[in-house]
Amino acid sequence: MIRNLIFDMGRVLMEYDPVFYVNRVKPESPEDRELLLRETFHHVQWHQMDAGELNERAMYESVCQRIPERLHEKAYELIYNWNVPVFPVKGMEDLLRDCHQAGYHLYLLSNASERQPVYWPRVPGNQYFEGTVVSALEKTVKPDLKIFQILLDRYDLKAEECLFIDDLQRNIDGAARAGIAGYLFDGDAEKLRQFIRKEGRL
């Protein structure tokens, strides 16, 4: 029986759209838009932040060495404030509440930078979670088996009693290697609700 629901964060609980964030800072030209996108969200250093190999300050300083000074302020906004405001994925807050009330234990497993705890309280439904594992704080990222094992060990969970919800197949595959069943989320909270209902007691 599934007793524990483990959720990814970006594109599952909250929207994550780099193109939208770059457009929001109003680049003056298509070239500036592409440059900002390439040097922030699409740069290997963004993934290094998730892995805990560098923080926002180090990334910002590095980005400023690669782009014109006129774009420094926009780069700062993208690196530090992309999550302001938080845009929740439609229907997920209600689903989290209902799962919590039905007796499921909710956990977060997210690839995110060390600043994740700063904006996590603004993600609707966060109050229903009993624990979180954030990649940068653990120095390991999904789909590495190690991060799933950290979650299981820290909260004394049995893999066969867990369902992992993520929007990327490679992360679902990583969970499977840890013995955790997965659900590939496509943005449809109602479809996920029906799946959980079929699997358990929602």
Tab-separated table of C-alpha atoms in Angstrom:
chain	number	residue	atom	x	y	z
A	1	MET	CA	0.000	0.000	0.000
A	2	ILE	CA	1.199	3.506	-0.825
A	3	ARG	CA	1.555	5.509	2.370
A	4	ASN	CA	4.053	8.176	1.328
A	5	LEU	CA	3.864	10.617	-1.581
A	6	ILE	CA	7.147	12.182	-2.688
A	7	PHE	CA	6.866	15.276	-4.877
A	8	ASP	CA	9.265	17.096	-7.143
A	9	MET	CA	8.907	20.884	-6.944
A	10	GLY	CA	9.505	22.633	-10.292
A	11	ARG	CA	6.731	21.993	-12.836
A	12	VAL	CA	4.947	19.844	-10.255
A	13	LEU	CA	4.165	22.109	-7.304
A	14	MET	CA	5.262	25.420	-8.816
A	15	GLU	CA	5.733	26.573	-12.383
A	16	TYR	CA	9.263	26.785	-13.731
A	17	ASP	CA	9.638	28.511	-17.102
A	18	PRO	CA	13.045	30.066	-17.890
A	19	VAL	CA	11.826	31.701	-21.113
A	20	PHE	CA	9.028	33.435	-19.209
A	21	TYR	CA	11.464	34.660	-16.548
A	22	VAL	CA	13.855	36.091	-19.141
A	23	ASN	CA	11.046	37.820	-21.026
A	24	ARG	CA	9.842	39.304	-17.748
A	25	VAL	CA	13.074	41.290	-17.292
A	26	LYS	CA	12.403	42.840	-20.727
A	27	PRO	CA	15.588	42.345	-22.735
A	28	GLU	CA	16.030	45.066	-25.310
A	29	SER	CA	16.723	42.707	-28.209
A	30	PRO	CA	16.330	39.040	-29.205
A	31	GLU	CA	20.105	38.736	-28.938
A	32	ASP	CA	20.060	39.931	-25.318
A	33	ARG	CA	17.216	37.538	-24.580
A	34	GLU	CA	19.140	34.560	-25.915
A	35	LEU	CA	22.330	35.644	-24.173
A	36	LEU	CA	20.633	35.916	-20.776
A	37	LEU	CA	18.904	32.584	-21.209
A	38	ARG	CA	22.101	30.861	-22.283
A	39	GLU	CA	24.252	32.330	-19.506
A	40	THR	CA	21.791	31.702	-16.657
A	41	PHE	CA	19.173	28.943	-16.799
A	42	HIS	CA	20.751	27.054	-19.690
A	43	HIS	CA	24.325	27.306	-18.430
A	44	VAL	CA	26.040	24.355	-16.764
A	45	GLN	CA	26.498	26.529	-13.682
A	46	TRP	CA	22.742	26.482	-13.049
A	47	HIS	CA	23.007	22.711	-12.646
A	48	GLN	CA	26.089	23.192	-10.497
A	49	MET	CA	23.987	25.302	-8.136
A	50	ASP	CA	21.525	22.410	-7.885
A	51	ALA	CA	24.445	20.125	-7.097
A	52	GLY	CA	25.671	22.441	-4.339
A	53	GLU	CA	28.930	23.126	-6.164
A	54	LEU	CA	28.389	26.893	-6.129
A	55	ASN	CA	25.830	29.361	-4.813
A	56	GLU	CA	23.919	32.259	-6.353
A	57	ARG	CA	26.582	34.802	-5.468
A	58	ALA	CA	29.318	32.795	-7.187
A	59	MET	CA	27.140	32.242	-10.223
A	60	TYR	CA	26.205	35.914	-10.488
A	61	GLU	CA	29.838	36.968	-10.327
A	62	SER	CA	30.696	34.447	-13.020
A	63	VAL	CA	27.809	35.481	-15.274
A	64	CYS	CA	28.845	39.136	-15.003
A	65	GLN	CA	32.202	38.207	-16.490
A	66	ARG	CA	30.469	36.744	-19.544
A	67	ILE	CA	27.858	39.377	-20.365
A	68	PRO	CA	27.851	43.168	-20.955
A	69	GLU	CA	27.565	45.361	-17.881
A	70	ARG	CA	24.227	46.731	-19.108
A	71	LEU	CA	22.747	43.260	-18.497
A	72	HIS	CA	24.130	42.732	-14.989
A	73	GLU	CA	20.994	43.942	-13.215
A	74	LYS	CA	18.793	41.685	-15.328
A	75	ALA	CA	21.066	38.724	-14.619
A	76	TYR	CA	20.770	39.452	-10.899
A	77	GLU	CA	16.985	39.375	-11.133
A	78	LEU	CA	17.082	36.063	-12.983
A	79	ILE	CA	19.453	34.388	-10.555
A	80	TYR	CA	18.009	35.683	-7.292
A	81	ASN	CA	14.369	36.523	-8.015
A	82	TRP	CA	13.114	34.125	-10.702
A	83	ASN	CA	10.850	32.637	-8.005
A	84	VAL	CA	9.177	35.965	-7.114
A	85	PRO	CA	6.281	35.511	-7.204
A	86	VAL	CA	5.735	31.765	-6.982
A	87	PHE	CA	3.231	30.549	-9.568
A	88	PRO	CA	1.612	27.340	-8.288
A	89	VAL	CA	0.722	24.512	-10.644
A	90	LYS	CA	-3.048	24.599	-11.005
A	91	GLY	CA	-4.914	22.198	-8.745
A	92	MET	CA	-1.923	20.968	-6.786
A	93	GLU	CA	-2.572	22.825	-3.534
A	94	ASP	CA	-6.022	21.259	-3.283
A	95	LEU	CA	-4.592	17.845	-4.093
A	96	LEU	CA	-1.893	18.177	-1.431
A	97	ARG	CA	-4.487	19.146	1.162
A	98	ASP	CA	-6.735	16.235	0.255
A	99	CYS	CA	-3.852	13.757	0.297
A	100	HIS	CA	-2.783	15.022	3.708
A	101	GLN	CA	-6.331	14.749	5.055
A	102	ALA	CA	-6.598	11.224	3.662
A	103	GLY	CA	-3.612	10.201	5.769
A	104	TYR	CA	-0.796	10.203	3.251
A	105	HIS	CA	2.617	11.417	4.375
A	106	LEU	CA	4.020	14.042	1.991
A	107	TYR	CA	7.703	14.666	1.238
A	108	LEU	CA	9.632	16.909	-1.137
A	109	LEU	CA	12.573	15.710	-3.231
A	110	SER	CA	13.869	18.547	-5.377
A	111	ASN	CA	16.853	19.476	-7.486
A	112	ALA	CA	17.287	23.071	-6.341
A	113	SER	CA	19.918	25.504	-5.112
A	114	GLU	CA	20.767	26.228	-1.495
A	115	ARG	CA	18.270	29.136	-1.509
A	116	GLN	CA	15.330	26.747	-1.838
A	117	PRO	CA	14.416	27.074	1.865
A	118	VAL	CA	13.999	30.828	1.299
A	119	TYR	CA	11.100	30.488	-1.127
A	120	TRP	CA	9.723	27.074	-0.116
A	121	PRO	CA	7.391	28.697	2.487
A	122	ARG	CA	5.748	30.595	-0.405
A	123	VAL	CA	4.900	27.426	-2.337
A	124	PRO	CA	1.181	26.751	-1.729
A	125	GLY	CA	0.649	23.527	0.187
A	126	ASN	CA	4.124	23.415	1.746
A	127	GLN	CA	2.548	23.179	5.205
A	128	TYR	CA	1.387	19.631	4.477
A	129	PHE	CA	4.911	18.281	4.013
A	130	GLU	CA	6.627	16.282	6.730
A	131	GLY	CA	10.105	16.516	5.278
A	132	THR	CA	12.226	17.856	2.437
A	133	VAL	CA	15.402	16.781	0.652
A	134	VAL	CA	17.033	19.465	-1.505
A	135	SER	CA	19.871	18.499	-3.845
A	136	ALA	CA	22.212	21.438	-3.165
A	137	LEU	CA	22.076	20.827	0.568
A	138	GLU	CA	22.913	17.150	0.062
A	139	LYS	CA	25.539	17.680	-2.674
A	140	THR	CA	23.830	15.135	-4.914
A	141	VAL	CA	21.099	15.431	-7.544
A	142	LYS	CA	18.321	13.358	-9.055
A	143	PRO	CA	18.410	10.869	-10.683
A	144	ASP	CA	21.375	9.670	-8.600
A	145	LEU	CA	20.363	6.742	-6.402
A	146	LYS	CA	22.051	8.413	-3.435
A	147	ILE	CA	19.510	11.220	-3.092
A	148	PHE	CA	16.583	8.803	-3.022
A	149	GLN	CA	18.332	6.749	-0.367
A	150	ILE	CA	18.918	9.890	1.707
A	151	LEU	CA	15.171	10.541	1.709
A	152	LEU	CA	14.292	6.957	2.630
A	153	ASP	CA	16.856	6.792	5.425
A	154	ARG	CA	16.223	10.234	6.882
A	155	TYR	CA	12.495	9.740	7.264
A	156	ASP	CA	12.558	5.971	7.840
A	157	LEU	CA	10.462	5.213	4.765
A	158	LYS	CA	9.978	1.871	3.017
A	159	ALA	CA	10.516	2.193	-0.728
A	160	GLU	CA	7.588	-0.075	-1.542
A	161	GLU	CA	5.254	2.243	0.388
A	162	CYS	CA	6.268	5.342	-1.612
A	163	LEU	CA	5.080	6.969	-4.827
A	164	PHE	CA	7.377	9.528	-6.466
A	165	ILE	CA	5.843	12.266	-8.656
A	166	ASP	CA	8.175	14.070	-11.077
A	167	ASP	CA	7.947	15.667	-14.522
A	168	LEU	CA	11.116	14.056	-15.913
A	169	GLN	CA	11.358	10.413	-16.942
A	170	ARG	CA	15.037	10.163	-15.980
A	171	ASN	CA	14.106	11.020	-12.388
A	172	ILE	CA	11.288	8.466	-12.403
A	173	ASP	CA	13.865	5.928	-13.588
A	174	GLY	CA	16.181	6.954	-10.754
A	175	ALA	CA	13.419	6.357	-8.228
A	176	ALA	CA	12.777	2.929	-9.741
A	177	ARG	CA	16.398	1.967	-9.093
A	178	ALA	CA	15.715	2.747	-5.425
A	179	GLY	CA	12.619	0.540	-5.496
A	180	ILE	CA	10.211	3.484	-5.519
A	181	ALA	CA	7.230	3.517	-7.875
A	182	GLY	CA	6.932	6.632	-10.008
A	183	TYR	CA	4.355	8.795	-11.717
A	184	LEU	CA	5.355	10.999	-14.652
A	185	PHE	CA	3.511	14.266	-14.078
A	186	ASP	CA	2.247	16.116	-17.153
A	187	GLY	CA	0.756	19.160	-15.438
A	188	ASP	CA	-2.717	17.642	-14.960
A	189	ALA	CA	-3.463	17.567	-11.235
A	190	GLU	CA	-6.833	15.885	-11.748
A	191	LYS	CA	-5.223	12.994	-13.640
A	192	LEU	CA	-2.755	12.569	-10.788
A	193	ARG	CA	-5.624	12.627	-8.302
A	194	GLN	CA	-7.344	9.798	-10.162
A	195	PHE	CA	-4.122	7.777	-10.209
A	196	ILE	CA	-3.602	8.179	-6.457
A	197	ARG	CA	-7.251	7.326	-5.842
A	198	LYS	CA	-6.865	4.125	-7.830
A	199	GLU	CA	-3.666	3.226	-5.953
A	200	GLY	CA	-4.873	4.004	-2.442
A	201	ARG	CA	-7.438	5.746	-0.347
A	202	LEU	CA	-7.885	9.279	-1.691
